[in-house]
Coordinates of C-alpha atoms in Angstrom, one line a residue:
M69 CA 0.9 -15.8 7.8
N70 CA 2.4 -12.6 6.5
I71 CA 0.4 -9.4 5.9
K72 CA 0.2 -10.0 2.2
Q73 CA -1.3 -13.4 2.7
A74 CA -3.7 -12.1 5.3
K75 CA -4.9 -9.4 2.9
Q76 CA -5.6 -12.0 0.3
E77 CA -7.5 -14.2 2.8
I78 CA -9.6 -11.3 4.0
A79 CA -10.4 -10.2 0.4
N80 CA -11.4 -13.8 -0.4
T81 CA -13.6 -13.9 2.7
L82 CA -15.3 -10.6 1.7
K83 CA -15.9 -12.0 -1.8
A84 CA -17.4 -15.2 -0.4
Y85 CA -19.6 -13.3 2.1
L86 CA -20.9 -11.0 -0.7
A87 CA -21.5 -13.8 -3.2
R88 CA -25.2 -14.5 -4.0
D89 CA -27.1 -17.4 -5.5
S90 CA -29.5 -17.1 -8.5
L91 CA -32.3 -15.9 -6.3
G92 CA -30.3 -13.1 -4.8
N93 CA -29.6 -14.7 -1.5
Y94 CA -26.2 -14.7 0.1
L95 CA -24.4 -18.0 -0.5
I96 CA -23.3 -17.9 3.1
P97 CA -26.2 -16.7 5.4
A98 CA -25.4 -13.6 7.5
V99 CA -25.6 -15.7 10.7
R100 CA -22.7 -17.9 9.3
Q101 CA -20.6 -14.9 8.2
R102 CA -18.0 -14.9 11.0
P103 CA -16.2 -11.7 11.8
V104 CA -12.5 -11.7 10.9
L105 CA -10.2 -11.3 13.9
L106 CA -6.8 -10.2 12.7
M107 CA -4.2 -10.7 15.5
G108 CA -0.6 -9.5 15.1
P109 CA 2.1 -7.1 16.4
P110 CA 1.4 -3.3 16.2
G111 CA 2.5 -1.3 13.3
I112 CA 2.7 -4.0 10.6
G113 CA -0.1 -2.7 8.4
K114 CA -3.3 -4.2 9.6
T115 CA -5.3 -1.0 9.1
Q116 CA -3.7 -0.3 5.7
I117 CA -4.7 -3.6 4.2
M118 CA -8.3 -2.9 5.2
E119 CA -8.1 0.3 3.2
Q120 CA -6.6 -1.5 0.3
I121 CA -9.2 -4.3 0.3
A122 CA -12.0 -1.8 0.4
A123 CA -10.6 0.3 -2.5
E124 CA -9.8 -2.8 -4.6
S125 CA -13.2 -4.4 -4.0
G126 CA -15.2 -1.3 -4.5
V127 CA -16.9 -1.5 -1.1
G128 CA -17.2 1.0 1.7
L129 CA -15.0 1.2 4.8
V130 CA -15.8 2.4 8.2
A131 CA -12.9 2.3 10.6
Y132 CA -12.7 2.9 14.4
T133 CA -10.1 2.5 17.0
I134 CA -12.4 1.0 19.6
T135 CA -10.3 2.1 22.7
H136 CA -11.5 5.7 22.0
H137 CA -15.1 4.7 22.7
T138 CA -17.1 4.6 25.8
R139 CA -20.0 2.2 26.4
Q140 CA -22.5 5.0 25.6
S141 CA -20.9 6.0 22.2
A142 CA -20.4 2.4 21.1
V143 CA -23.7 1.0 22.3
G144 CA -26.1 4.0 22.4
L145 CA -28.0 5.6 25.2
P146 CA -31.0 3.9 27.0
V147 CA -34.4 5.4 26.3
I148 CA -37.8 4.6 27.8
E149 CA -40.5 3.6 25.4
K150 CA -44.2 2.7 26.0
R151 CA -45.4 -0.7 24.7
I152 CA -48.8 -2.5 24.9
Y153 CA -48.5 -6.1 25.9
G154 CA -51.7 -8.1 26.6
G155 CA -53.8 -5.0 26.7
E156 CA -51.6 -3.4 29.3
E157 CA -49.0 -0.5 28.9
F158 CA -45.5 -1.2 30.0
S159 CA -42.3 1.0 30.1
V160 CA -39.6 -0.7 28.1
T161 CA -35.9 0.2 27.9
E162 CA -34.5 0.5 24.4
Y163 CA -31.3 2.1 23.0
T164 CA -30.5 4.9 20.6
M165 CA -28.4 3.9 17.6
S166 CA -24.7 3.2 18.3
E167 CA -22.4 5.9 16.9
I168 CA -20.5 3.1 15.1
L169 CA -23.6 1.7 13.4
A170 CA -24.8 5.2 12.6
S171 CA -21.5 5.8 10.8
V172 CA -22.2 2.7 8.6
Y173 CA -25.6 4.0 7.6
Q174 CA -24.2 7.5 7.0
L175 CA -21.6 6.1 4.7
M176 CA -24.3 4.1 2.8
E177 CA -26.3 7.3 2.4
K178 CA -23.4 9.4 1.3
T179 CA -21.9 7.0 -1.2
G180 CA -24.7 4.7 -2.3
L181 CA -22.6 1.7 -1.3
K182 CA -24.7 -0.9 0.4
E183 CA -21.8 -3.3 1.2
G184 CA -18.5 -2.8 3.0
I185 CA -16.1 -3.5 5.9
L186 CA -16.6 -2.3 9.4
F187 CA -13.1 -2.3 10.9
L188 CA -12.6 -2.2 14.7
D189 CA -8.9 -1.8 15.7
E190 CA -7.5 -2.7 19.1
I191 CA -10.5 -4.8 19.8
N192 CA -8.9 -6.6 22.7
C193 CA -8.0 -3.4 24.5
V194 CA -11.5 -2.2 25.3
S195 CA -12.5 -0.9 28.7
E196 CA -14.0 -3.3 31.2
T197 CA -17.5 -1.7 30.8
L198 CA -17.4 -2.0 27.1
A199 CA -15.9 -5.5 26.8
P200 CA -19.2 -7.4 27.2
M201 CA -20.9 -5.3 24.5
M202 CA -18.0 -5.8 22.1
L203 CA -18.1 -9.5 22.6
Q204 CA -21.8 -9.5 22.0
F205 CA -21.2 -7.5 18.8
L206 CA -18.6 -10.0 17.5
Q207 CA -21.0 -12.9 18.3
C208 CA -24.3 -11.4 17.3
K209 CA -23.5 -8.3 15.1
T210 CA -25.7 -6.2 17.3
F211 CA -25.2 -3.2 19.6
G212 CA -28.1 -3.0 22.0
N213 CA -31.2 -3.6 19.9
Q214 CA -29.5 -2.4 16.6
R215 CA -28.1 -4.8 14.1
L216 CA -25.3 -4.2 11.5
P217 CA -26.8 -4.2 8.0
E218 CA -26.4 -7.2 5.8
G219 CA -23.5 -7.1 3.3
W220 CA -21.0 -5.7 5.9
L221 CA -18.0 -7.7 7.0
I222 CA -16.9 -7.1 10.6
A223 CA -13.1 -7.1 10.7
A224 CA -11.4 -6.6 14.0
A225 CA -7.7 -6.3 14.8
G226 CA -5.9 -6.8 18.1
N227 CA -2.3 -7.1 19.5
P228 CA -1.0 -10.2 21.3
P229 CA -0.5 -9.6 25.1
E230 CA 3.3 -9.5 24.8
Y231 CA 2.9 -6.2 22.9
N232 CA 0.2 -4.6 25.1
R233 CA -0.4 -4.9 28.8
S234 CA -4.0 -3.7 28.4
V235 CA -5.2 -6.6 26.3
R236 CA -7.8 -9.0 27.5
D237 CA -8.2 -12.6 26.4
F238 CA -11.2 -13.7 24.4
D239 CA -13.2 -16.6 25.8
V240 CA -13.9 -19.8 23.8
V241 CA -17.5 -18.7 23.1
T242 CA -16.2 -15.6 21.2
L243 CA -13.3 -17.4 19.5
D244 CA -15.7 -20.1 18.3
R245 CA -17.7 -17.4 16.4
V246 CA -14.9 -15.5 14.6
K247 CA -12.5 -16.3 11.8
R248 CA -9.1 -15.8 13.4
I249 CA -6.1 -14.9 11.3
D250 CA -2.7 -14.6 13.0
V251 CA -0.2 -12.4 11.1
T252 CA 3.5 -11.9 11.7
E253 CA 6.0 -9.3 10.4
D254 CA 7.7 -10.1 7.1
F255 CA 10.3 -7.7 5.7
T256 CA 10.2 -9.2 2.2
V257 CA 6.5 -8.5 1.9
W258 CA 6.9 -5.0 3.4
K259 CA 9.7 -4.3 1.0
E260 CA 7.5 -5.1 -2.0
Y261 CA 4.9 -2.7 -0.5
A262 CA 7.5 -0.1 0.2
R263 CA 8.7 0.0 -3.3
G264 CA 5.2 0.5 -4.6
R265 CA 4.5 3.3 -2.1
G266 CA 7.7 5.1 -2.8
V267 CA 9.2 4.7 0.6
H268 CA 12.5 6.5 0.8
G269 CA 15.4 4.7 -0.7
A270 CA 17.6 5.1 2.4
V271 CA 15.0 3.2 4.5
V272 CA 14.6 0.4 2.0
S273 CA 18.3 -0.1 1.4
Y274 CA 19.2 0.1 5.1
L275 CA 16.7 -2.5 6.0
D276 CA 17.8 -4.6 3.1
I277 CA 21.2 -4.7 4.7
K278 CA 20.0 -5.0 8.3
K279 CA 16.8 -7.0 8.1
D280 CA 16.8 -7.8 11.8
N281 CA 16.2 -4.1 12.5
F282 CA 13.0 -4.0 10.5
Y283 CA 10.7 -5.0 13.4
R284 CA 11.8 -5.3 17.0
V285 CA 10.1 -4.8 20.3
E286 CA 12.2 -5.2 23.5
T287 CA 12.2 -4.1 27.1
G288 CA 15.2 -1.8 27.8
A289 CA 16.5 0.0 30.9
D290 CA 14.1 2.9 30.3
G291 CA 11.1 0.8 29.3
L292 CA 9.7 -0.6 26.1
E293 CA 11.8 0.1 23.0
F294 CA 10.6 -0.7 19.5
A295 CA 11.1 -0.3 15.7
T296 CA 8.0 -1.1 13.6
A297 CA 6.9 -1.1 10.0
R298 CA 4.6 1.9 10.7
G299 CA 7.6 3.8 12.2
W300 CA 9.8 3.2 9.2
E301 CA 7.1 4.4 6.8
D302 CA 6.2 7.5 8.8
L303 CA 10.0 8.3 9.1
S304 CA 10.3 7.9 5.3
E305 CA 7.5 10.5 4.8
L306 CA 9.4 12.9 7.1
I307 CA 12.7 12.4 5.3
C308 CA 11.1 13.1 2.0
A309 CA 9.5 16.3 3.3
Y310 CA 12.8 17.4 5.0
E311 CA 14.7 16.9 1.8
Q312 CA 12.3 19.2 -0.1
L313 CA 12.7 21.8 2.7
G314 CA 16.4 21.5 2.9
L315 CA 16.3 20.3 6.5
R316 CA 18.6 17.8 8.1
V317 CA 17.3 14.6 9.7
S318 CA 19.2 14.2 12.9
R319 CA 19.6 11.2 15.1
E320 CA 17.1 12.8 17.6
V321 CA 14.6 13.1 14.8
V322 CA 15.0 9.5 13.8
G323 CA 14.6 8.5 17.4
Q324 CA 11.2 10.1 17.5
Y325 CA 10.0 7.5 15.0
I326 CA 12.3 4.5 15.6
Q327 CA 12.1 4.3 19.4
M328 CA 14.9 1.9 19.9
P329 CA 18.1 4.1 20.5
R330 CA 20.5 1.6 19.1
I331 CA 18.7 1.2 15.8
A332 CA 17.9 4.9 15.6
K333 CA 21.6 5.8 16.0
D334 CA 22.6 3.2 13.4
F335 CA 20.1 4.4 10.8
A336 CA 21.0 8.0 11.4
N337 CA 24.6 7.2 10.7
Y338 CA 23.6 5.2 7.6
L339 CA 21.5 8.1 6.3
E340 CA 24.6 10.3 6.5
L341 CA 26.5 7.6 4.5
Y342 CA 23.6 7.4 2.0
Y343 CA 23.8 11.1 1.2
K344 CA 27.6 10.8 1.1
Y345 CA 27.4 7.9 -1.4
Q346 CA 25.0 10.0 -3.5
R347 CA 27.7 12.7 -3.7
T348 CA 30.7 10.4 -4.0
Y349 CA 29.4 8.2 -6.7
H350 CA 27.5 11.0 -8.6
V351 CA 24.4 9.0 -9.1
E352 CA 22.8 11.6 -11.3
D353 CA 25.8 11.5 -13.6
V354 CA 25.5 7.7 -13.7
L355 CA 21.9 7.9 -14.8
R356 CA 22.8 10.5 -17.4
G357 CA 25.5 8.1 -18.7
T358 CA 28.3 10.5 -17.9
W359 CA 30.2 8.8 -15.1
Q360 CA 34.0 8.9 -14.7
P361 CA 36.3 5.9 -14.7
I362 CA 37.3 6.7 -11.1
T363 CA 33.6 6.1 -10.0
V364 CA 33.7 2.6 -11.5
S365 CA 37.0 1.7 -9.8
E366 CA 35.9 3.1 -6.5
L367 CA 32.6 1.2 -6.4
R368 CA 34.3 -2.0 -7.7
S369 CA 36.6 -2.0 -4.7
A370 CA 34.1 -0.9 -2.2
P371 CA 32.7 -3.2 0.6
F372 CA 29.7 -5.2 -0.3
D373 CA 27.3 -3.2 1.9
E374 CA 28.5 0.0 0.2
K375 CA 27.8 -1.6 -3.2
L376 CA 24.3 -2.5 -2.1
S377 CA 23.7 1.0 -0.9
V378 CA 24.8 2.5 -4.2
M379 CA 22.6 0.1 -6.1
G380 CA 19.8 1.1 -3.7
L381 CA 20.4 4.7 -4.6
I382 CA 20.2 3.9 -8.3
L383 CA 17.1 1.7 -7.9
S384 CA 15.4 4.4 -5.8
R385 CA 15.9 7.0 -8.6
L386 CA 14.8 4.6 -11.3
G387 CA 11.7 3.7 -9.3
G388 CA 10.9 7.4 -8.8
E389 CA 11.2 8.1 -12.6
A390 CA 9.3 5.0 -13.5
R391 CA 6.5 6.1 -11.0
R392 CA 6.3 9.5 -12.7
T393 CA 6.0 7.8 -16.1
R394 CA 3.3 5.5 -14.8
H395 CA 1.4 8.3 -13.2
Q396 CA 1.5 10.2 -16.5
D397 CA 0.3 7.1 -18.3
V398 CA -2.7 6.8 -15.9
L399 CA -3.5 10.5 -16.3
T400 CA -3.3 10.3 -20.1
T401 CA -5.6 7.2 -20.1
A402 CA -8.1 9.1 -17.8
L403 CA -8.0 12.2 -20.1
H404 CA -8.6 10.0 -23.1
A405 CA -11.8 8.7 -21.5
A406 CA -12.8 12.3 -20.7
L407 CA -12.1 13.3 -24.3
T408 CA -14.4 10.6 -25.6
E409 CA -17.2 11.8 -23.2
F410 CA -16.5 15.4 -24.4
K411 CA -16.8 14.5 -28.0
T412 CA -20.2 12.8 -27.4
G413 CA -21.4 15.6 -25.2
I414 CA -20.8 18.6 -27.5
E415 CA -23.2 17.1 -30.0
A416 CA -26.0 18.3 -27.8
A417 CA -24.6 21.0 -25.5
E418 CA -22.2 23.9 -25.3
P419 CA -18.5 22.7 -25.0
R420 CA -17.7 24.6 -21.8
A421 CA -20.9 23.3 -20.2
V422 CA -19.9 19.8 -21.2
L423 CA -16.5 20.2 -19.5
A424 CA -18.1 21.7 -16.5
R425 CA -20.3 18.5 -16.1
L426 CA -17.2 16.3 -16.6
I427 CA -15.3 18.2 -13.9
Q428 CA -18.3 18.0 -11.5
K429 CA -18.6 14.2 -12.2
R430 CA -15.0 13.6 -11.4
Q431 CA -15.1 15.8 -8.3
E432 CA -18.1 13.8 -7.1
A433 CA -16.2 10.5 -7.8
L434 CA -13.3 11.7 -5.6
R435 CA -15.6 12.8 -2.8
Q436 CA -17.4 9.5 -2.8
A437 CA -14.2 7.6 -2.8
K438 CA -13.0 9.6 0.2
D439 CA -16.3 9.1 2.0
A440 CA -16.1 5.4 1.3
G441 CA -12.5 5.1 2.6
Q442 CA -11.2 4.2 -0.8
L443 CA -9.1 7.3 -1.6
D444 CA -5.4 6.7 -1.2
R445 CA -2.8 9.4 -2.0
E446 CA -2.0 8.3 -5.5
R447 CA -5.7 8.2 -6.6
R448 CA -6.3 11.5 -5.0
E449 CA -3.4 13.3 -6.6
L450 CA -4.0 11.8 -10.1
G451 CA -7.7 12.7 -9.7
Q452 CA -6.8 16.3 -8.8
R453 CA -4.4 16.6 -11.7
E454 CA -7.1 15.4 -14.1
I455 CA -9.6 17.8 -12.8
G456 CA -7.0 20.6 -12.9
L457 CA -6.3 19.9 -16.6
L458 CA -10.0 19.8 -17.4
E459 CA -10.5 23.1 -15.7
D460 CA -7.6 24.5 -17.8
Y461 CA -9.2 23.3 -21.0
R462 CA -12.5 24.9 -19.9
R463 CA -10.9 28.3 -19.3
Q464 CA -9.0 28.2 -22.6
L465 CA -12.2 27.3 -24.5
A466 CA -13.5 30.8 -23.7
E467 CA -11.3 32.0 -26.5
V468 CA -12.2 29.3 -29.0
P469 CA -15.2 29.2 -31.3
A470 CA -17.6 26.3 -30.5
V471 CA -17.1 24.6 -33.9
E472 CA -13.3 24.4 -33.1
A473 CA -13.7 23.2 -29.5
M474 CA -13.0 19.5 -30.3
D475 CA -9.9 20.2 -32.3
A476 CA -8.6 22.5 -29.6
V477 CA -9.2 20.1 -26.7
R478 CA -7.6 17.2 -28.8
E479 CA -4.5 19.4 -29.3
W480 CA -4.2 20.1 -25.6
F481 CA -4.7 16.4 -24.8
L482 CA -1.9 15.5 -27.3
E483 CA 0.5 17.6 -25.1
E484 CA -0.1 15.1 -22.3
T485 CA 0.6 12.1 -24.6
D486 CA 3.8 13.8 -25.8
R487 CA 4.7 14.3 -22.1
R488 CA 4.2 10.6 -21.5
T489 CA 6.3 9.7 -24.5
A490 CA 9.1 12.1 -23.3
L491 CA 9.0 10.7 -19.8
G492 CA 9.2 7.1 -21.1
T493 CA 12.2 8.0 -23.3
E494 CA 14.0 9.8 -20.5
T495 CA 13.4 7.0 -18.0
G496 CA 14.4 4.4 -20.6
A497 CA 17.7 6.2 -21.1
M498 CA 18.3 6.1 -17.3
F499 CA 17.6 2.4 -17.2
D500 CA 20.1 1.8 -20.1
S501 CA 22.7 4.0 -18.4
A502 CA 22.3 2.2 -15.0
F503 CA 22.8 -1.2 -16.6
R504 CA 25.8 -0.1 -18.6
F505 CA 27.4 1.4 -15.5
L506 CA 26.8 -1.7 -13.4
E507 CA 28.0 -4.0 -16.2
E508 CA 31.2 -2.0 -16.5
T509 CA 31.7 -2.0 -12.8
F510 CA 30.8 -5.5 -11.8
G511 CA 30.7 -7.5 -15.0
D512 CA 28.5 -10.6 -15.0
S513 CA 28.4 -11.0 -11.2
Q514 CA 26.1 -11.5 -8.2
E515 CA 25.6 -7.7 -8.0
L516 CA 23.9 -7.7 -11.5
V517 CA 21.8 -10.6 -10.3
I518 CA 20.6 -8.7 -7.3
F519 CA 20.0 -5.6 -9.4
V520 CA 17.9 -7.5 -12.0
T521 CA 15.9 -9.2 -9.2
E522 CA 15.2 -5.8 -7.5
V523 CA 14.0 -4.3 -10.8
T524 CA 11.7 -7.3 -11.2
A525 CA 10.4 -7.0 -7.7
G526 CA 9.8 -3.2 -7.8
Y527 CA 6.2 -2.3 -8.7
D528 CA 7.1 0.8 -10.7
T529 CA 10.3 -0.5 -12.3
S530 CA 8.7 -3.8 -13.4
W531 CA 5.7 -1.8 -14.8
F532 CA 8.1 0.4 -16.8
V533 CA 10.1 -2.5 -18.2
E534 CA 6.9 -4.3 -19.2
N535 CA 5.4 -1.3 -20.9
F536 CA 8.4 0.5 -22.3
G537 CA 11.0 -2.2 -22.5
C538 CA 14.7 -2.4 -21.6
D539 CA 17.0 -4.5 -23.7
A540 CA 19.7 -4.8 -21.0
Y541 CA 17.1 -6.0 -18.4
F542 CA 15.7 -8.6 -20.8
R543 CA 19.2 -9.8 -21.6
H544 CA 20.2 -10.3 -18.0
N545 CA 16.8 -11.7 -17.0
R546 CA 17.0 -14.4 -19.7
K547 CA 20.4 -15.4 -18.5
L548 CA 19.2 -15.4 -14.9
L549 CA 16.3 -17.7 -15.8
F550 CA 18.6 -19.9 -17.8
D551 CA 21.0 -20.1 -14.9
D552 CA 18.1 -21.0 -12.5
T553 CA 16.9 -23.7 -14.9
R554 CA 20.5 -25.1 -15.3
H555 CA 20.9 -25.1 -11.5
R556 CA 17.6 -26.9 -11.1
I557 CA 18.4 -29.6 -13.7
R558 CA 21.8 -30.2 -12.1
E559 CA 20.1 -30.7 -8.7
E560 CA 17.6 -33.2 -10.3
I561 CA 20.5 -35.1 -12.0
Q562 CA 22.4 -35.3 -8.7
A563 CA 19.2 -36.4 -6.9
A564 CA 18.7 -39.1 -9.5
K565 CA 22.3 -40.3 -9.2
A566 CA 22.0 -40.4 -5.4
A567 CA 18.8 -42.5 -5.7
E568 CA 20.5 -44.8 -8.2
Q569 CA 23.5 -45.3 -5.8
E570 CA 21.1 -46.2 -3.0
E571 CA 19.4 -48.8 -5.1
I572 CA 22.8 -50.3 -6.1
Q573 CA 23.8 -50.5 -2.4
D574 CA 20.5 -52.1 -1.4
E575 CA 21.1 -54.8 -4.0

């Protein structure tokens, strides 16, 4: 299955393992809660889906790359204890608590979360001395004489032997005690994820054109060569940072992330073209609605790959603006909740003290989310922005009489709602301009179908259309749905006619 399906299956497994009956007992006893063994190529997002599942399920996450551990750190150190058996004293070997299990208990103490996921990466690459203990842990959920707390799902990930010479095979006894999920790379699923995470437009549009270059592992003259999903995402982060700093991404830089020379060279050349198209087709002018007729004619006569690249540029900019609008919407919603709390709080306390408590509450929520492994970049940045604004409100209240505090904070809050409205209006105008430009350039063609499909598939673009509307999108989408329906009806009619002909021939 692909990584999206695997994520859903693991989320369902976690939900089933944590479900309880009317008496508070787990529906599936702990002894029957098999660890999840996720097997698949490196760099396709196995670790990231664990982070996403933990955040979306509201449980804790403790993650380890098991190859970094020795037998002592994973299992604990032996200690000699005195015990009385049958009236006689004996020396008994026990173990200190495993570092891994201790981390689980520490997270529970820090966050108050009693349930979670213990994720062990590269599980089939452990050292020879640690392997028996790891197999015992998967089978019995114990390290030495210490047991994993109830309510914690063990999720382990490993790479097939063709990707790693250090892997060891699991025996039947172990495999018969785990829930194995085999996952393969899938560009379509990754593309959906990439749009939501704001992966650089050049990476997405290049791989859209050359899907075979998304994930490859080969043995070349100089050893192993590879391009992975992790490599593309990390390269995207670097490209975005280099652009802000005014630095050039060279072929050598690309090769540091995409370690297959042929693909690295090809993408580096494409990136130069991507920037050239940005200048040649004046994408910013297009989104402002001020394009020149020559731009339309040049794109209309361009090769199909070039058309896709330019549409990718437009989609990337629309996605970025839609994301800014969505973030402002989330921020405004959070501030509205804070305003409600503030209104209630100032009935019994000094306004600045109420804001101080709200700020502390949100800082603690961010800290707990970080400790629990639930804090992704978007949540962190939006949380920091909310706290920053609340701190601004608190500073400004020093100059405001207490009786006017509510009105003052409400007025400052309205600035954020106005900003949301302005962003929505500006982004909506860009959507309208993009559709008018593409309609003028391509008419009612396959390029428009591709564009509408991409807007629908994009997390931020689809969110924007749903919440702020776009007449041109709805018009084309209705036609697309109508054409799909008409095509399906035609196929059904043809199938019925073929069946009728067969019946006639049989008679």
